[in-house]
Amino acid sequence: MRLVVDLNRCQGYAQCAFLAPDVFVMHGEEALMYDPGADESQREQITRAAAACPVQAILVDQVDQLEEARAHVR
Ligand code: SF4
């Protein structure tokens, strides 16, 4: 599955790391590390994490939209 976190938006709230610890890991207080090629079997956890993110920084299967949004910012 395709997974992207918009790190410009991410505020390090760590909700995702609680809900999907195999995929999202906080590194220090604010830096988030994640697995962009997460396995399909983790979809449910990831969907929950995406829903819980207070700033909607986690995009699942919307990578094209994110790339398009970035293109408009430039
Ligand atoms: S829940 Fe959202 S804001 Fe918090 S660390 Fe995860 S992606 Fe970032």
mmCIF file of C-alpha atoms in Angstrom, residues 1-65:
data_model
loop_
_atom_site.group_PDB
_atom_site.id
_atom_site.type_symbol
_atom_site.label_atom_id
_atom_site.label_comp_id
_atom_site.label_asym_id
_atom_site.label_seq_id
_atom_site.Cartn_x
_atom_site.Cartn_y
_atom_site.Cartn_z
ATOM 1 C CA MET A 1 0.000 0.000 0.000
ATOM 2 C CA ARG A 2 1.092 3.559 -0.552
ATOM 3 C CA LEU A 3 1.576 5.744 2.442
ATOM 4 C CA VAL A 4 2.860 9.284 2.750
ATOM 5 C CA VAL A 5 3.094 11.600 5.713
ATOM 6 C CA ASP A 6 3.156 15.271 4.886
ATOM 7 C CA LEU A 7 5.968 16.201 7.247
ATOM 8 C CA ASN A 8 5.348 19.896 6.665
ATOM 9 C CA ARG A 9 1.981 19.399 8.270
ATOM 10 C CA CYS A 10 2.931 16.873 10.938
ATOM 11 C CA GLN A 11 3.192 18.456 14.370
ATOM 12 C CA GLY A 12 4.620 15.411 16.125
ATOM 13 C CA TYR A 13 1.493 14.655 18.136
ATOM 14 C CA ALA A 14 2.426 10.957 18.015
ATOM 15 C CA GLN A 15 -1.135 9.671 17.777
ATOM 16 C CA CYS A 16 -0.094 7.603 14.795
ATOM 17 C CA ALA A 17 2.814 6.063 16.691
ATOM 18 C CA PHE A 18 0.419 4.865 19.401
ATOM 19 C CA LEU A 19 -2.069 3.418 16.949
ATOM 20 C CA ALA A 20 0.307 1.852 14.431
ATOM 21 C CA PRO A 21 3.649 1.385 16.216
ATOM 22 C CA ASP A 22 4.969 -0.979 13.546
ATOM 23 C CA VAL A 23 4.700 1.723 10.923
ATOM 24 C CA PHE A 24 5.160 5.076 12.687
ATOM 25 C CA VAL A 25 7.950 5.722 15.164
ATOM 26 C CA MET A 26 8.742 8.966 16.896
ATOM 27 C CA HIS A 27 12.397 9.826 16.843
ATOM 28 C CA GLY A 28 12.985 12.224 19.673
ATOM 29 C CA GLU A 29 10.176 14.617 20.567
ATOM 30 C CA GLU A 30 9.090 15.776 17.155
ATOM 31 C CA ALA A 31 10.649 13.833 14.307
ATOM 32 C CA LEU A 32 8.431 11.162 12.864
ATOM 33 C CA MET A 33 9.824 8.198 10.965
ATOM 34 C CA TYR A 34 7.566 5.870 9.029
ATOM 35 C CA ASP A 35 7.539 3.027 6.560
ATOM 36 C CA PRO A 36 6.260 4.348 3.207
ATOM 37 C CA GLY A 37 5.960 0.844 1.829
ATOM 38 C CA ALA A 38 3.871 -0.556 4.666
ATOM 39 C CA ASP A 39 2.366 -3.969 4.182
ATOM 40 C CA GLU A 40 -1.248 -4.377 3.165
ATOM 41 C CA SER A 41 -1.856 -6.351 6.384
ATOM 42 C CA GLN A 42 -1.252 -3.133 8.339
ATOM 43 C CA ARG A 43 -3.957 -1.210 6.513
ATOM 44 C CA GLU A 44 -6.439 -1.236 9.393
ATOM 45 C CA GLN A 45 -3.914 0.156 11.886
ATOM 46 C CA ILE A 46 -2.776 2.753 9.397
ATOM 47 C CA THR A 47 -6.318 3.815 8.560
ATOM 48 C CA ARG A 48 -6.970 4.341 12.277
ATOM 49 C CA ALA A 49 -3.768 6.308 12.635
ATOM 50 C CA ALA A 50 -4.674 8.493 9.648
ATOM 51 C CA ALA A 51 -8.116 9.171 11.108
ATOM 52 C CA ALA A 52 -6.622 10.070 14.484
ATOM 53 C CA CYS A 53 -4.007 12.484 13.179
ATOM 54 C CA PRO A 54 -5.161 15.934 14.329
ATOM 55 C CA VAL A 55 -3.726 17.665 11.265
ATOM 56 C CA GLN A 56 -4.581 15.034 8.615
ATOM 57 C CA ALA A 57 -0.953 14.630 7.697
ATOM 58 C CA ILE A 58 -1.224 10.932 6.872
ATOM 59 C CA LEU A 59 -2.271 10.145 3.344
ATOM 60 C CA VAL A 60 -3.136 6.591 2.398
ATOM 61 C CA ASP A 61 -3.461 5.732 -1.291
ATOM 62 C CA GLN A 62 -3.598 9.452 -2.076
ATOM 63 C CA VAL A 63 -0.003 9.895 -3.014
ATOM 64 C CA ASP A 64 -0.862 11.353 -6.412
ATOM 65 C CA GLN A 65 -3.000 14.026 -4.771
#
